[in-house]
Coordinates of C-alpha atoms in Angstrom, one line a residue:
X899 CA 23.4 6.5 -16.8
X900 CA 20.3 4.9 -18.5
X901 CA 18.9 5.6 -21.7
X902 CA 15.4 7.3 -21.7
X903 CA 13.8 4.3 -22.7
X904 CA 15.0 1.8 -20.1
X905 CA 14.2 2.7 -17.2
X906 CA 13.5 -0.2 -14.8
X907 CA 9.9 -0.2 -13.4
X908 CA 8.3 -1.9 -10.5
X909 CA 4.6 -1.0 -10.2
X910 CA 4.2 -2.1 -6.2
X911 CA 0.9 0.0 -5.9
X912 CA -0.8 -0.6 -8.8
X913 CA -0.4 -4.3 -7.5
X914 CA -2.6 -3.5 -4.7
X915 CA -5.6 -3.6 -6.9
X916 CA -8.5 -1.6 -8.1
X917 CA -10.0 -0.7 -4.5
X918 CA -6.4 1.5 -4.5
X919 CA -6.6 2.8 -7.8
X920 CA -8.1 3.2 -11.5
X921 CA -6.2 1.9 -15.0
X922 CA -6.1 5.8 -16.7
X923 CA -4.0 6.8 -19.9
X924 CA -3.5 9.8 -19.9
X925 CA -4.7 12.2 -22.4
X926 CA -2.2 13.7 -24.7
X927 CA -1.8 17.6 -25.5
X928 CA -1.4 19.1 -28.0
X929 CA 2.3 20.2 -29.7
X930 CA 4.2 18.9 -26.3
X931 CA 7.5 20.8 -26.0
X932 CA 9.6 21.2 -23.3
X933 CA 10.0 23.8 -20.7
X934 CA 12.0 23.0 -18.3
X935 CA 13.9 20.2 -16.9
X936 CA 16.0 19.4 -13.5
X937 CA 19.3 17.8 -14.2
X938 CA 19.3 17.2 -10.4
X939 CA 16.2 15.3 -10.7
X940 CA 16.7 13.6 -13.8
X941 CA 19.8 11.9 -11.9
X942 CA 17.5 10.4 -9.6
X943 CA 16.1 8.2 -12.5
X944 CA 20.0 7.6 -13.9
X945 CA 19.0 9.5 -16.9
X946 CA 22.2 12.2 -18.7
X947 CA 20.6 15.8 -18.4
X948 CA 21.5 15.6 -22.3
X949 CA 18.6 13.2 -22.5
X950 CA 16.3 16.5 -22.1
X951 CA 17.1 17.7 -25.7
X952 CA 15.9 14.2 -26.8
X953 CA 12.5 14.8 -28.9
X954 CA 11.3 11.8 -27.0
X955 CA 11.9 13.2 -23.6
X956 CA 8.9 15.7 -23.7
X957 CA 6.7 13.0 -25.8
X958 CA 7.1 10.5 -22.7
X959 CA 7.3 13.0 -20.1
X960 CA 3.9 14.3 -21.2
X961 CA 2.0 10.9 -21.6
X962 CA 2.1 11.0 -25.5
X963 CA 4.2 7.5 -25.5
X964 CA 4.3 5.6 -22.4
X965 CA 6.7 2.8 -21.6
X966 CA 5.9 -0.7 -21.7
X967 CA 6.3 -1.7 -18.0
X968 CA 4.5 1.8 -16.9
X969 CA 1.1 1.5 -15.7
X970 CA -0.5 4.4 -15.2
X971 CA -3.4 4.4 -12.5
X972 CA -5.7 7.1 -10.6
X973 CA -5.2 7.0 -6.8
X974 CA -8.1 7.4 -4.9
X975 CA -8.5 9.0 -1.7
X976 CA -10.7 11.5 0.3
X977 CA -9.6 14.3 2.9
X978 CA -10.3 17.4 4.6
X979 CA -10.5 20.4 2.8
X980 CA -10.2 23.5 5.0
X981 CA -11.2 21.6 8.3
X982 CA -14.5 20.2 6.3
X983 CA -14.6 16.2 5.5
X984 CA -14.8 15.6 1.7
X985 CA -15.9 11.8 1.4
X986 CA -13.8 11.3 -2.4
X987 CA -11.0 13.1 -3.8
X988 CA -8.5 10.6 -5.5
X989 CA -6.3 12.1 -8.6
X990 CA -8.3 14.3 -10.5
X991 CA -5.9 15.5 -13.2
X992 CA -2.8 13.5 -11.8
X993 CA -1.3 9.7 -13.1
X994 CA 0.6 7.6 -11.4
X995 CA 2.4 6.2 -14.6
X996 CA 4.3 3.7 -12.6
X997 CA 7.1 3.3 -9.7
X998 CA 11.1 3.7 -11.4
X999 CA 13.9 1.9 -9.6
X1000 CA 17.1 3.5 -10.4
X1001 CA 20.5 1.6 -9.9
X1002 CA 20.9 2.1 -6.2
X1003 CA 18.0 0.5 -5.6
X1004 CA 15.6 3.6 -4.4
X1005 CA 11.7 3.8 -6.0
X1006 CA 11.0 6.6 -7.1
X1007 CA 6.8 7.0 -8.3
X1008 CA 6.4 8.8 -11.7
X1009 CA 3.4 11.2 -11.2
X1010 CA 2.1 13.4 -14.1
X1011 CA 0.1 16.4 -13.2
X1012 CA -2.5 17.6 -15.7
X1013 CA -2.8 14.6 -17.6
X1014 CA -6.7 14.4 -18.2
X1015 CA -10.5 13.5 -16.9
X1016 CA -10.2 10.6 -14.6
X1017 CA -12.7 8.5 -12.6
X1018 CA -12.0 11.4 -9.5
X1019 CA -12.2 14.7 -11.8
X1020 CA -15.9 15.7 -10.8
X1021 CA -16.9 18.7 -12.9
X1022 CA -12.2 19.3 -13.7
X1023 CA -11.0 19.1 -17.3
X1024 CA -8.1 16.9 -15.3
X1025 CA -5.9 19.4 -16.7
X1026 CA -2.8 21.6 -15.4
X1027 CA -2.0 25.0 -16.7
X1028 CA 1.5 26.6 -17.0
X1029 CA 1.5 28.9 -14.5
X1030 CA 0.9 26.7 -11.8
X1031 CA 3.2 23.9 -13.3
X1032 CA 6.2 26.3 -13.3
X1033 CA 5.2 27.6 -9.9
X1034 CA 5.5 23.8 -8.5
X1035 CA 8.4 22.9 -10.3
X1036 CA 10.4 26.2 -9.4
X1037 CA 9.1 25.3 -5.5
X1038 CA 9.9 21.7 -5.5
X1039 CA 13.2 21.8 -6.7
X1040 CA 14.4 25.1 -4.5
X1041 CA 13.0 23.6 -1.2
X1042 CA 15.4 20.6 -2.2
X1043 CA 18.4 22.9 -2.5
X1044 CA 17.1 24.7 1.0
X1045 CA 17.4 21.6 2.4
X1046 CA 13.6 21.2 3.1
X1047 CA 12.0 17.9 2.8
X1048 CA 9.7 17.7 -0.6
X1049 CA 8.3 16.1 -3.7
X1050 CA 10.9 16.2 -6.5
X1051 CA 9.7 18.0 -9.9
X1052 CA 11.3 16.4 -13.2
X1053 CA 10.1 18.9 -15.7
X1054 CA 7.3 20.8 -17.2
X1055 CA 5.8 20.2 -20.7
X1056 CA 3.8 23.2 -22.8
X1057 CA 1.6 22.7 -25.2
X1058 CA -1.4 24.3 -27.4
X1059 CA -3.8 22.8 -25.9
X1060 CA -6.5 25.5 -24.5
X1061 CA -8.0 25.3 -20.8
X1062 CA -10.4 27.5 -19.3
X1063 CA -9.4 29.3 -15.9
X1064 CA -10.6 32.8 -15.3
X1065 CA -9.7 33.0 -18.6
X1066 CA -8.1 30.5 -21.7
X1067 CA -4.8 29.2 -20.8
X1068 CA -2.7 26.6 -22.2
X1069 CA -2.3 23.3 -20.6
X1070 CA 0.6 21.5 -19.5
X1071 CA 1.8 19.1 -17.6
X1072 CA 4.2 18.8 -14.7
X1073 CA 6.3 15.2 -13.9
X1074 CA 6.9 14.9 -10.3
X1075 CA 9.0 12.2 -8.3
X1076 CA 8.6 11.1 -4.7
X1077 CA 9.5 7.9 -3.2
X1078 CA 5.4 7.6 -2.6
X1079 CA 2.4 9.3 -3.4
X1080 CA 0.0 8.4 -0.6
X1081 CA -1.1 11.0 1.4
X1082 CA -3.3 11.4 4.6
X1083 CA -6.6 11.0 2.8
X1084 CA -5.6 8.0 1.6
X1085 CA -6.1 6.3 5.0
X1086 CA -8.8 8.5 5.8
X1087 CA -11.1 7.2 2.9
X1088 CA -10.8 3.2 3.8
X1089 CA -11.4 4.6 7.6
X1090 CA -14.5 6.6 6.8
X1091 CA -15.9 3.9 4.1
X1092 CA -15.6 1.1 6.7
X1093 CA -13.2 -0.4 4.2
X1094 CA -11.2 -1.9 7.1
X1095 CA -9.5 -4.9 5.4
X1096 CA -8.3 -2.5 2.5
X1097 CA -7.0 -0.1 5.1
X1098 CA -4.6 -3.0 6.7
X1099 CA -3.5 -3.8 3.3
X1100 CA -2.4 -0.2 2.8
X1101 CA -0.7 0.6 5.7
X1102 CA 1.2 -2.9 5.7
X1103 CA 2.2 -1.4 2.4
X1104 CA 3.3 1.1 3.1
X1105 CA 5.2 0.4 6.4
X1106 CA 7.0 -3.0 4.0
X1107 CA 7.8 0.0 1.2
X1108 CA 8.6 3.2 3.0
X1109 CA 8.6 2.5 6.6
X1110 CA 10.8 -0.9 7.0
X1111 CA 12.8 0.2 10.5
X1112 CA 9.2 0.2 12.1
X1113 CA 9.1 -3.8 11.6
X1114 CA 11.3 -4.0 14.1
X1115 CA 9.4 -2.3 17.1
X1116 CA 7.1 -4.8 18.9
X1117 CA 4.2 -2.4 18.0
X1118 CA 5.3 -1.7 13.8
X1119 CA 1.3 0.4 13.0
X1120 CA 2.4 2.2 16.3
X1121 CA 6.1 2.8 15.3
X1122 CA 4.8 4.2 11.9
X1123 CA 2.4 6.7 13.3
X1124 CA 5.1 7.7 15.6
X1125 CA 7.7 8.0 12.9
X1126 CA 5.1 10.2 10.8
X1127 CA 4.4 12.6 13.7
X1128 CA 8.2 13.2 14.0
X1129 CA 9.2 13.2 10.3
X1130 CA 6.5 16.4 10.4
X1131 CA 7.8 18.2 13.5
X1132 CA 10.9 18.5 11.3
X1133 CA 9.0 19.6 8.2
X1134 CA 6.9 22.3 9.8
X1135 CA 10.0 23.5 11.8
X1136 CA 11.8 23.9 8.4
X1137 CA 9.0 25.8 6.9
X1138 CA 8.2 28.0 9.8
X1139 CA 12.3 28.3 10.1
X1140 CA 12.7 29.7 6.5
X1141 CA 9.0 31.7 5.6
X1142 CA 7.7 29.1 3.3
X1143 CA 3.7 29.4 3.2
X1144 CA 2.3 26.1 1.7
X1145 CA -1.3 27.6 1.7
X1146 CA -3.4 24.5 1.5
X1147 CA -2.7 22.4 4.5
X1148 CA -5.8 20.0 3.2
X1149 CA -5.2 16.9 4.7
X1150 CA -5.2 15.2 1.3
X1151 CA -2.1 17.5 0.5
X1152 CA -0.4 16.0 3.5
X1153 CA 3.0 13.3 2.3
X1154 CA 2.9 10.1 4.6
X1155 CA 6.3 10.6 3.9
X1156 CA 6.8 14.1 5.9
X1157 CA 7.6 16.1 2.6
X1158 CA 6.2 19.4 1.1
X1159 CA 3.8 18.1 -1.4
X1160 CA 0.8 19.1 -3.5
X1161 CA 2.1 22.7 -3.9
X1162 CA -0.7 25.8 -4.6
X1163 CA -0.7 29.5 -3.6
X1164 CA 2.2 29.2 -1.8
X1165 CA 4.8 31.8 -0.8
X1166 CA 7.6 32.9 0.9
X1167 CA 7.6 35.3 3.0
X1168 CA 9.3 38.9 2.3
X1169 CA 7.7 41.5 5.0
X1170 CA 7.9 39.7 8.7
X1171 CA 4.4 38.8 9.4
X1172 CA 2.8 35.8 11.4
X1173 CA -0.3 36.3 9.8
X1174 CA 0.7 36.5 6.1
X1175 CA -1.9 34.5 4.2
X1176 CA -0.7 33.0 1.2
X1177 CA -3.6 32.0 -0.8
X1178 CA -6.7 34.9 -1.5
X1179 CA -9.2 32.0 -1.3
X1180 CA -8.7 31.2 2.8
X1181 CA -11.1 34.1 3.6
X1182 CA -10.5 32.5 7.1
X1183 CA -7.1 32.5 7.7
X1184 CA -7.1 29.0 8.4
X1185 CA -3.8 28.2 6.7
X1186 CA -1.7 31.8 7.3
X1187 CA 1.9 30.7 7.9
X1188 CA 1.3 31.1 12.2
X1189 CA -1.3 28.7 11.6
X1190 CA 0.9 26.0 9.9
X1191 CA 1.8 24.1 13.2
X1192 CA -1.3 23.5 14.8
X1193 CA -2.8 22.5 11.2
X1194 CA 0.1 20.0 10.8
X1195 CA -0.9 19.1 14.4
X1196 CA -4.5 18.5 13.6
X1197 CA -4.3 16.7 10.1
X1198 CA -2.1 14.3 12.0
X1199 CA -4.8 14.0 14.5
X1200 CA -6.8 12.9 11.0
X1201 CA -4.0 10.5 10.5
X1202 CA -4.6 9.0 13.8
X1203 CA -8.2 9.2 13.7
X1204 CA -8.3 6.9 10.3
X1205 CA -6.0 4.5 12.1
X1206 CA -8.0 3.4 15.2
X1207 CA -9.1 0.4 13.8
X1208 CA -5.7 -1.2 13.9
X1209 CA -3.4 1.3 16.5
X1210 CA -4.7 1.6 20.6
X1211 CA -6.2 5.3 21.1
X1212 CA -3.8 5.5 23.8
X1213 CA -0.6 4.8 21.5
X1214 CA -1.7 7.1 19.1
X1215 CA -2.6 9.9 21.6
X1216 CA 0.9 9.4 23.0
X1217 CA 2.4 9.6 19.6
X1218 CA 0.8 12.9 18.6
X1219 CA 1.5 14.8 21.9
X1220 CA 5.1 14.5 21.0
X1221 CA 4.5 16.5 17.5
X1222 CA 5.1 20.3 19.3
X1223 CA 7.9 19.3 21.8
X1224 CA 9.5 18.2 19.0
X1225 CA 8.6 21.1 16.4
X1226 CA 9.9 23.4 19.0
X1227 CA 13.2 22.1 19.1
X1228 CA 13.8 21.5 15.4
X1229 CA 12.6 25.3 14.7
X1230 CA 14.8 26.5 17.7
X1231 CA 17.7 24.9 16.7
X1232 CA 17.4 26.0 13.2
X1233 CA 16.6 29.8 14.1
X1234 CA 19.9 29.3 16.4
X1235 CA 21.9 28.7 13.2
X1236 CA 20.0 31.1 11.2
X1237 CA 21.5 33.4 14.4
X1238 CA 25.3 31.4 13.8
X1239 CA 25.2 30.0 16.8
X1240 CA 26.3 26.6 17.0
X1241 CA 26.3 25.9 21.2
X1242 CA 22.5 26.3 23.2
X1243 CA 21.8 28.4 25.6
X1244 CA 18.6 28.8 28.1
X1245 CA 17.6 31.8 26.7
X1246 CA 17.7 31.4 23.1
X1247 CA 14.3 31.2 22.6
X1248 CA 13.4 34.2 24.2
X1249 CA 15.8 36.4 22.3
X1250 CA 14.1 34.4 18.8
X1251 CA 10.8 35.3 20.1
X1252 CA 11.6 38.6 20.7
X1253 CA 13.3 39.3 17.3
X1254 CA 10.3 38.1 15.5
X1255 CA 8.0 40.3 17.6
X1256 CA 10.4 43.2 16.5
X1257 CA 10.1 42.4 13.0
X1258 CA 6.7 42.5 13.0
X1259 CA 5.1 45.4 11.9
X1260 CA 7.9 46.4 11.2
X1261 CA 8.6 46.0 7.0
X1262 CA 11.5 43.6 7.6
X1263 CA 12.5 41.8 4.8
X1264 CA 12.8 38.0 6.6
X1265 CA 15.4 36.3 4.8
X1266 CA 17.4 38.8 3.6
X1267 CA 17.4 40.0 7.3
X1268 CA 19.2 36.9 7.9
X1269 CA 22.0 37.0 5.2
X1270 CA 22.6 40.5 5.9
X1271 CA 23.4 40.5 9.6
X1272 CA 26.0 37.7 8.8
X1273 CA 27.6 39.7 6.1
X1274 CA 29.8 42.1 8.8
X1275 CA 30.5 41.6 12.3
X1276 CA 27.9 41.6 14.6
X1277 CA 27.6 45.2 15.9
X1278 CA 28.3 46.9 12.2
X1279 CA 25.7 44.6 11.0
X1280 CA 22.7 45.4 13.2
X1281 CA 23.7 49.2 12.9
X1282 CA 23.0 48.9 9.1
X1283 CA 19.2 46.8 9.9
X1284 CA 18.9 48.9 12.3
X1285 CA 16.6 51.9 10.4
X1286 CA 14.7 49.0 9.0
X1287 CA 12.9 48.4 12.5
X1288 CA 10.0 50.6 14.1
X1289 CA 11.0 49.8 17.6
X1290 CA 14.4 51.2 17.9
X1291 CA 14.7 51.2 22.0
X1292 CA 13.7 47.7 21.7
X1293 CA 15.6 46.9 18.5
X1294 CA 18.7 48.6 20.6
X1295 CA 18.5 46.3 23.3
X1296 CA 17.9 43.1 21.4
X1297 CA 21.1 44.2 19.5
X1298 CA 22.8 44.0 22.8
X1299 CA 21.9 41.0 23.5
X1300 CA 22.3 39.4 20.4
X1301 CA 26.2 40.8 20.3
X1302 CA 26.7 39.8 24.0
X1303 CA 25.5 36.0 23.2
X1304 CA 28.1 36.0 20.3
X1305 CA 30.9 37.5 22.2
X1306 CA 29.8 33.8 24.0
X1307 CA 29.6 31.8 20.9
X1308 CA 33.3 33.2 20.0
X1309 CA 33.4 32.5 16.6
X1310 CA 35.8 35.1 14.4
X1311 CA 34.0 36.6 11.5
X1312 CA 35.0 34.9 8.8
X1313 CA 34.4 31.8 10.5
X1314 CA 30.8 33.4 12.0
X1315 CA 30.2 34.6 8.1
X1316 CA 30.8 31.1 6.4
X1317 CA 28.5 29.6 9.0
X1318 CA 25.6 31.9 8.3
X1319 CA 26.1 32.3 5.2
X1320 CA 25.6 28.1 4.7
X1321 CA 22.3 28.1 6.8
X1322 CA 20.8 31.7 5.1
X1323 CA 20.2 31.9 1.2
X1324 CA 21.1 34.6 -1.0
X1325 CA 18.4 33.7 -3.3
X1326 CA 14.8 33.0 -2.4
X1327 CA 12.0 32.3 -4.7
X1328 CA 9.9 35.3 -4.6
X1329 CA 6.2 35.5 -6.4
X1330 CA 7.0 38.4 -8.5
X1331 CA 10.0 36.2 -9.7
X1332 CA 7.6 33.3 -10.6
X1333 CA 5.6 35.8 -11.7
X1334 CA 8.0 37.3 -14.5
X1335 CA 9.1 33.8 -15.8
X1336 CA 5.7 32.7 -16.1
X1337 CA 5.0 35.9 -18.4
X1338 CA 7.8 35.2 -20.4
X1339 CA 6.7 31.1 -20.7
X1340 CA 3.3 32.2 -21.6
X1341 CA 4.4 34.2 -24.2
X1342 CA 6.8 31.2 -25.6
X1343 CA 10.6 32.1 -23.8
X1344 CA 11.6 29.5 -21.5
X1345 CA 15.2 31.0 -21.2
X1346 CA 13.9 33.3 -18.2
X1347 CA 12.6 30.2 -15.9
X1348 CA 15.9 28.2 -16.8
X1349 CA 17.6 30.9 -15.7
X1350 CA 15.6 31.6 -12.3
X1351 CA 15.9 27.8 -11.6
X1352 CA 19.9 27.6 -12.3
X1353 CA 20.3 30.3 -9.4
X1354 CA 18.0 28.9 -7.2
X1355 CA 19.6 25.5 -7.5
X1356 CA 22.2 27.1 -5.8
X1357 CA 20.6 29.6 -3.4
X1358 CA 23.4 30.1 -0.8
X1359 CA 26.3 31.0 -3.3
X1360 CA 27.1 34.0 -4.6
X1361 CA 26.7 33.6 -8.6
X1362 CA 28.1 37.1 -10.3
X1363 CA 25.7 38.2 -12.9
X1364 CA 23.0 37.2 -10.7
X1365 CA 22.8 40.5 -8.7
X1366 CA 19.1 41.1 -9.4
X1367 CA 17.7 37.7 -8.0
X1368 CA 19.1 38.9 -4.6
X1369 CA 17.6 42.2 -4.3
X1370 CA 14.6 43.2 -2.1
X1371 CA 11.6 42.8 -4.0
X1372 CA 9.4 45.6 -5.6
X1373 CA 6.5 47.0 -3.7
X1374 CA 4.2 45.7 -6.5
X1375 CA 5.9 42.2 -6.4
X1376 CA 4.6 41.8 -2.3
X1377 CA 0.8 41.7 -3.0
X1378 CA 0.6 39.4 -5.6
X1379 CA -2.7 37.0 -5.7
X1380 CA -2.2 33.6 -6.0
X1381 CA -5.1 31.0 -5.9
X1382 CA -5.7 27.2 -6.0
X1383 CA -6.9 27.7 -9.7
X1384 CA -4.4 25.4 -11.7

């Protein structure tokens, strides 16, 4: 473990130069004091989790004293913002303080959210507020426990500082961790500003840094491109697999890396329903979770678009059309062992697809749905979901099935139960949740968010004492609003 104050920086982006990125410090809020911090993610920097009751561990965590190596810089970038092209984005209210290598040799970019007006704030305050920091550091840190690919979230600082939103809040700031912070729009603003040398420069840097297996292929800018396509058929089959809504697929929200990143109005689902928009302000339903794949599709159309100057049209075309074969056989696999089945049959999609049309419509709670049915043996199990479906004839007859392809499988119970069990949480993140620790933050108690995040960092177990985390949630708690105000 390292100290607090010695952690080992190597600033490889900010290297590349002001055409990448602005010099920013970050402006300091007031009375910083810490919220919340991942132990989990605090070992990816070395540091002791006792290092978070150090007073000096919310003071550099929130920009008020910086390192000496730490150079904190504005990315810029530009994007497209609910299918519409937006010629400059870059970080608004974000820093890049500086890249962290920790002993095993793994970079890890410090990013702090909310940290002031930059170059790329137009008309922002370049500030965060608490509600939404809490809501991206509760996300971040339970998609990682789910197994889901995503940014890392190292704590959350309050402060007094007041912000204006639809009405005063307090600002704070959120440090996040991800191997890189280039997104989409990054190549799409050196494509669209003719800045062609500039565009080389990044994606050679990024191929050396993040992508080094591509040097090998004859064709490396072709190998990357490829290797992105696939990273996100495994992403979007992960959050179409578990009901997570990102709600603004922008392309500037979009990880070169394949992660969940930039997180908003997102949601999981509770009620079964394809349509479920997450975020009030997508009048069009544009980003409702059954549009997720195609989006992921198109922004990595984007992707390729802003790479044409140095990739063959052809290799890129050839790249992408392998984005939904490949989806479709991450998600199927995934729903299989949400199912506990661990062989593949022919017609395993079907019987997915025809569970999913059940549940819709139908009030289903999705994952507890899921943990439930491998609680008991098969048959007792569907005769307890059973009243929770409209469709009884055809709920009856899926049941069927579904018992006759286990009798197949062949697992015992217990065995069938553990397997299910370690694929299907017990815990999800739920708005009204969020929604109840953020009330309780507001008002100055941080105990209730710890708490939420302890269970959550262990969402498949069991944890007695925990009972109410687990339940169905409220009526009210299934119609919350949740915009991209931050």
């Amino acid at each position: 473990m390292k100290p607090l104050t010695e952690l080992t920086f190597d600033n490889r982006y900010a290297r590349l130069g002001d055409a990448f990125s602005t010099p920013v410090l970050p402006e300091p809020i007031a009375e910083p004091r810490l919220v919340i911090a991942s132990p989990a993610a605090m070992a990816l920097l070395d540091l002791d989790p006792a290092e978070a009751d150090n007073p000096l561990f919310a003071q550099l965590f929130s920009g008020h004293k910086l390192w000496s190596t730490a150079e904190p810089r504005a990315m810029v970038y530009s994007g497209h913002q609910f299918g519409q092209y937006n010629p400059q984005l870059g970080d608004g209210r974000g820093l890049l303080l500086g890249e962290v290598v920790n002993a095993a040799g793994e970079y890890w970019d410090l990013h702090l959210k909310g940290a002031g007006q930059t170059p790329y704030s137009r008309s922002g305050d370049g500030r965060a507020v608490l509600r939404s920091s809490i809501r991206e550091f509760l996300a971040s840190e339970y998609l990682y426990a789910l197994g889901i690919p995503t940014s890392r979230a190292l704590c959350v600082t309050a402060s007094s500082t007041p912000v204006w939103r639809e009405k005063q809040e307090r600002a704070a700031m959120l440090l996040r961790l991800a191997p890189s912070h280039v997104r989409f729009g990054h190549f799409e603003y050196f494509f669209y500003t003719r800045q062609h040398e500039q565009l080389k420069t990044l994606l050679d840097h990024v191929v050396h840094c993040h992508f080094p297996e591509c040097l090998a292929d004859a064709e490396p800018y072709a190998a990357f491109f490829r290797t992105v396509v696939e990273r996100n058929a495994e992403l979007i089959a992960r959050w179409q697999a578990y009901g997570f809504c990102h709600g603004v697929m922008n392309s500037d929200n979009m990880s070169i890396l394949g992660i969940t990143f930039d997180f908003g109005p997102y949601a999981f689902l509770d009620d079964f329903d394809a349509q479920h928009i997450c975020n009030h302000s997508d009048d069009s339903g544009r980003y409702s979770y059954s549009n997720q794949v195609p989006i992921a599709q198109w922004n990595l159309a984007a992707l390729g678009q802003a790479l044409t100057p140095l990739v063959a049209v052809e290799q890129l075309r050839e790249a992408l059309g392998r984005f939904l074969p490949l989806y479709q056989a991450h998600y199927l696999d995934l729903l299989r062992r949400r199912l506990g089945f661990s062989t593949a049959e022919e017609q395993d999609q079907a019987l997915v697809e025809r569970l999913l049309q059940l549940m819709q419509g139908s009030a289903v709670d999705y994952p507890r749905f899921f943990r439930q049915l491998g609680e008991l043996a098969a048959e007792p199990a569907l005769r307890l979901l059973r009243e929770e479906f409209v469709d009884l004839a055809g709920f009856d007859q899926w049941s069927a099935d579904y018992c006759a392809r286990c009798h197949r499988e062949g697992a015992d119970q217990p065995a069938r139960r553990a397997r299910m069990h370690a694929v299907n949480p017990l815990y999800v993140l739920r708005n009204y949740l969020a929604q109840q620790v953020i009330e309780a933050a507001e008002q100055g108690d941080y105990a209730p968010v710890r708490e939420l995040h302890a269970v959550l960092s262990q969402p498949f177990t069991a944890q007695p004492g925990h009972e109410r985390y687990a339940e169905r949630p409220p009526q009210w708690g299934k119609h919350l609003e949740i915009s991209c105000s931050s």
